[in-house]
Amino acid sequence: MPTHTDIVSDLHPQPLYQKVKNYILEHIRDGRWLACNRIPSENELVQKLDVSRMTVNRALRELTAQGYLTRIQGVGTFVAEEKPQCAFLEIISIAEEIRRRGGVHTSYVHLLQAEKATQELAALMHMPESASVFHAILVHYDRQVPVQLADRYVNPQIAPRFLEQDFTSITPNEYLINVAPITQVDHVIEATLPDRKTKNLLALEDPAPCLVLHRTTWSGEHVATNSRFVYPGSRYRLGGRFKPDSISHRLVT
Amino acid sequence: MPTHTDIVSDLHPQPLYQKVKNYILEHIRDGRWLACNRIPSENELVQKLDVSRMTVNRALRELTAQGYLTRIQGVGTFVAEEKPQCAFLEIISIAEEIRRRGGVHTSYVHLLQAEKATQELAALMHMPESASVFHAILVHYDRQVPVQLADRYVNPQIAPRFLEQDFTSITPNEYLINVAPITQVDHVIEATLPDRKTKNLLALEDPAPCLVLHRTTWSGEHVATNSRFVYPGSRYRLGGRFKPDSISHRLVT
DNA sequence: GGCCGCAAGTTGTATATACAAGCATATACA
DNA sequence: TGTATATGCTTGTATATACAACTTGCGGCC
């Protein structure tokens, strides 16, 4: 009969199956269990973690639904090839995306300053009118070719030191993820013709349709960021794949 | 002791928990259980469907993770306010989408015939060259305004009676979902300027950037459909929302 | 050598049972 | 009247058990 002081210390009381999930995720994250490799069988985990098989099974089933694992009946459980990307969230880690497809990522910071929120922006970000917001405009390049314009407004309450960062070494996205847990993301995609300023920043010629991704992130009850990402239609596509009924989604570019 | 001839006929053998999920989804889809309303408790479902509580619990738990239900401990289980849309899959059920926002949906079938696959198409659909494929071109309208061009190639093996359908009463999407279980969906979004034919079909004036959604669906090992959906940028947007760590994704238009 | 079938190990499903935790209502008591 | 308690319902978790379905490899058999 299990007693459960093993898996992890009980700072936050947590369901057992959740602890098992965390145990597995840690092993995947820190590289002890590599992609495509087999992980211990249910029975081995039962013995190692001292929980029932049903509990291990639930943990493994949920991680599979989330895309972290792949299971084959009669064979075993494997770390999924590509870690699941949270749909649109990860898209914006464009630096990684460019590198992954063999490109060379650079970026240029066109603007980084505090501003007073316009009425419209204040409403969008649920802030008092003319409150101070941080504004950053970056362009990301793949071998000198601009592939994304990122136009971000950031809530100073969420990231007070945002303006002090060096965004040529860490992307704003990476920085923001570190300083604030994001609890919700909204986004809207549309196709537009760029205005003149955008066209200049992306070095476009007309006619040049663009994908525009509007994104609002929330951290608890507060809006953390309100952003607009512009992709030249000719140089970028958003793509994805998923299997119905499984729950995992992947969106790559 | 349950025997299970009740819930649904056993055409496709299917796990019990899946039947329970389908039972619930049907009640939600056809409006017997409305958004925000309570649905029967686990114990009531146990009695009604003659399965064990653990099975009902699993079904409800998974539907909750997928965003269809909301559960409150000690209170009950409720139909989620907004039903989750399986990312890009459901988007294309455009008729429902238009009605939901109070529009009036009509569609016109511009083409519906068998063709010989070009080399490129045959490769995309993993079919022998110059094999026969079904080709359908529809335009969907919201109050006479065209909002989507759907250009579909369908694998005759998957839907042999595709050409006989009346696509003014059922959308191709709805029909295809009924005849073949879809196991995987790939899609790519891009922004383009429409060619002249597309521009005519959608009654566009230039310059008119469009969202183009390319979609390939699979049924088992076979490609079921290869489609191109064109949305006028000025009349349509793709949007979504999700909460990290929860598993539910939603994409609405 | 090649084929068949069996056994062991794996995941997948279904059940019965038990208790914990949260909520709402009814009831008893001061 | 107001407050505490009890009860009954709900969902949430954990376990033991059983069997099904599938894969692999081993060994026997032809």
PDB file of N, CA and C in Angstrom, chain A residues 168-200:
ATOM      1  N   THR A 168      18.388  42.419 -28.708  1.00  0.00           N
ATOM      2  CA  THR A 168      19.104  41.744 -29.789  1.00  0.00           C
ATOM      3  C   THR A 168      19.644  40.401 -29.308  1.00  0.00           C
ATOM      4  N   SER A 169      19.703  40.228 -27.981  1.00  0.00           N
ATOM      5  CA  SER A 169      20.221  38.946 -27.482  1.00  0.00           C
ATOM      6  C   SER A 169      19.102  38.042 -26.969  1.00  0.00           C
ATOM      7  N   ILE A 170      18.026  38.637 -26.483  1.00  0.00           N
ATOM      8  CA  ILE A 170      16.869  37.826 -26.086  1.00  0.00           C
ATOM      9  C   ILE A 170      15.642  38.470 -26.711  1.00  0.00           C
ATOM     10  N   THR A 171      14.766  37.673 -27.287  1.00  0.00           N
ATOM     11  CA  THR A 171      13.594  38.285 -27.917  1.00  0.00           C
ATOM     12  C   THR A 171      12.629  38.740 -26.840  1.00  0.00           C
ATOM     13  N   PRO A 172      11.841  39.756 -27.119  1.00  0.00           N
ATOM     14  CA  PRO A 172      10.862  40.234 -26.137  1.00  0.00           C
ATOM     15  C   PRO A 172       9.973  39.101 -25.654  1.00  0.00           C
ATOM     16  N   ASN A 173       9.624  38.235 -26.585  1.00  0.00           N
ATOM     17  CA  ASN A 173       8.779  37.116 -26.222  1.00  0.00           C
ATOM     18  C   ASN A 173       9.431  36.238 -25.167  1.00  0.00           C
ATOM     19  N   GLU A 174      10.668  35.874 -25.414  1.00  0.00           N
ATOM     20  CA  GLU A 174      11.377  35.031 -24.460  1.00  0.00           C
ATOM     21  C   GLU A 174      11.482  35.725 -23.106  1.00  0.00           C
ATOM     22  N   TYR A 175      11.769  37.018 -23.140  1.00  0.00           N
ATOM     23  CA  TYR A 175      11.878  37.753 -21.884  1.00  0.00           C
ATOM     24  C   TYR A 175      10.556  37.765 -21.123  1.00  0.00           C
ATOM     25  N   LEU A 176       9.479  38.039 -21.847  1.00  0.00           N
ATOM     26  CA  LEU A 176       8.182  38.172 -21.186  1.00  0.00           C
ATOM     27  C   LEU A 176       7.721  36.853 -20.586  1.00  0.00           C
ATOM     28  N   ILE A 177       7.985  35.777 -21.291  1.00  0.00           N
ATOM     29  CA  ILE A 177       7.599  34.479 -20.756  1.00  0.00           C
ATOM     30  C   ILE A 177       8.301  34.214 -19.429  1.00  0.00           C
ATOM     31  N   ASN A 178       9.545  34.706 -19.345  1.00  0.00           N
ATOM     32  CA  ASN A 178      10.294  34.480 -18.110  1.00  0.00           C
ATOM     33  C   ASN A 178       9.773  35.289 -16.931  1.00  0.00           C
ATOM     34  N   VAL A 179       9.366  36.523 -17.181  1.00  0.00           N
ATOM     35  CA  VAL A 179       9.000  37.368 -16.048  1.00  0.00           C
ATOM     36  C   VAL A 179       7.544  37.221 -15.623  1.00  0.00           C
ATOM     37  N   ALA A 180       6.689  36.742 -16.511  1.00  0.00           N
ATOM     38  CA  ALA A 180       5.282  36.682 -16.127  1.00  0.00           C
ATOM     39  C   ALA A 180       4.635  35.429 -16.679  1.00  0.00           C
ATOM     40  N   PRO A 181       3.943  34.708 -15.843  1.00  0.00           N
ATOM     41  CA  PRO A 181       3.208  33.549 -16.339  1.00  0.00           C
ATOM     42  C   PRO A 181       2.006  34.011 -17.145  1.00  0.00           C
ATOM     43  N   ILE A 182       1.907  33.504 -18.340  1.00  0.00           N
ATOM     44  CA  ILE A 182       0.785  33.876 -19.202  1.00  0.00           C
ATOM     45  C   ILE A 182      -0.354  32.896 -18.963  1.00  0.00           C
ATOM     46  N   THR A 183      -1.521  33.444 -18.703  1.00  0.00           N
ATOM     47  CA  THR A 183      -2.644  32.561 -18.404  1.00  0.00           C
ATOM     48  C   THR A 183      -3.624  32.454 -19.555  1.00  0.00           C
ATOM     49  N   GLN A 184      -3.592  33.407 -20.460  1.00  0.00           N
ATOM     50  CA  GLN A 184      -4.514  33.316 -21.588  1.00  0.00           C
ATOM     51  C   GLN A 184      -3.977  34.083 -22.776  1.00  0.00           C
ATOM     52  N   VAL A 185      -4.302  33.600 -23.941  1.00  0.00           N
ATOM     53  CA  VAL A 185      -3.860  34.242 -25.162  1.00  0.00           C
ATOM     54  C   VAL A 185      -5.038  34.343 -26.121  1.00  0.00           C
ATOM     55  N   ASP A 186      -5.262  35.510 -26.630  1.00  0.00           N
ATOM     56  CA  ASP A 186      -6.245  35.696 -27.700  1.00  0.00           C
ATOM     57  C   ASP A 186      -5.497  36.100 -28.958  1.00  0.00           C
ATOM     58  N   HIS A 187      -6.007  35.680 -30.099  1.00  0.00           N
ATOM     59  CA  HIS A 187      -5.372  36.168 -31.313  1.00  0.00           C
ATOM     60  C   HIS A 187      -6.339  36.174 -32.472  1.00  0.00           C
ATOM     61  N   VAL A 188      -6.017  37.006 -33.399  1.00  0.00           N
ATOM     62  CA  VAL A 188      -6.837  37.142 -34.592  1.00  0.00           C
ATOM     63  C   VAL A 188      -5.880  37.257 -35.775  1.00  0.00           C
ATOM     64  N   ILE A 189      -6.194  36.528 -36.817  1.00  0.00           N
ATOM     65  CA  ILE A 189      -5.388  36.607 -38.024  1.00  0.00           C
ATOM     66  C   ILE A 189      -6.187  37.281 -39.115  1.00  0.00           C
ATOM     67  N   GLU A 190      -5.553  38.157 -39.848  1.00  0.00           N
ATOM     68  CA  GLU A 190      -6.231  38.729 -41.002  1.00  0.00           C
ATOM     69  C   GLU A 190      -5.229  38.969 -42.115  1.00  0.00           C
ATOM     70  N   ALA A 191      -5.745  39.213 -43.259  1.00  0.00           N
ATOM     71  CA  ALA A 191      -4.901  39.547 -44.402  1.00  0.00           C
ATOM     72  C   ALA A 191      -5.151  41.004 -44.756  1.00  0.00           C
ATOM     73  N   THR A 192      -4.087  41.756 -44.895  1.00  0.00           N
ATOM     74  CA  THR A 192      -4.255  43.167 -45.244  1.00  0.00           C
ATOM     75  C   THR A 192      -3.149  43.602 -46.191  1.00  0.00           C
ATOM     76  N   LEU A 193      -3.341  44.776 -46.709  1.00  0.00           N
ATOM     77  CA  LEU A 193      -2.241  45.440 -47.396  1.00  0.00           C
ATOM     78  C   LEU A 193      -1.570  46.345 -46.380  1.00  0.00           C
ATOM     79  N   PRO A 194      -0.273  46.330 -46.304  1.00  0.00           N
ATOM     80  CA  PRO A 194       0.425  47.100 -45.273  1.00  0.00           C
ATOM     81  C   PRO A 194       0.331  48.593 -45.537  1.00  0.00           C
ATOM     82  N   ASP A 195       0.346  49.369 -44.460  1.00  0.00           N
ATOM     83  CA  ASP A 195       0.443  50.812 -44.646  1.00  0.00           C
ATOM     84  C   ASP A 195       1.872  51.167 -45.037  1.00  0.00           C
ATOM     85  N   ARG A 196       2.112  52.425 -45.302  1.00  0.00           N
ATOM     86  CA  ARG A 196       3.407  52.794 -45.880  1.00  0.00           C
ATOM     87  C   ARG A 196       4.554  52.527 -44.913  1.00  0.00           C
ATOM     88  N   LYS A 197       4.311  52.831 -43.639  1.00  0.00           N
ATOM     89  CA  LYS A 197       5.367  52.648 -42.658  1.00  0.00           C
ATOM     90  C   LYS A 197       5.768  51.180 -42.540  1.00  0.00           C
ATOM     91  N   THR A 198       4.747  50.323 -42.434  1.00  0.00           N
ATOM     92  CA  THR A 198       5.011  48.885 -42.356  1.00  0.00           C
ATOM     93  C   THR A 198       5.742  48.410 -43.592  1.00  0.00           C
ATOM     94  N   LYS A 199       5.308  48.891 -44.726  1.00  0.00           N
ATOM     95  CA  LYS A 199       5.928  48.496 -45.983  1.00  0.00           C
ATOM     96  C   LYS A 199       7.410  48.859 -45.993  1.00  0.00           C
ATOM     97  N   ASN A 200       7.711  50.014 -45.487  1.00  0.00           N
ATOM     98  CA  ASN A 200       9.119  50.416 -45.421  1.00  0.00           C
ATOM     99  C   ASN A 200       9.910  49.522 -44.481  1.00  0.00           C
TER     100      ASN A 200
END
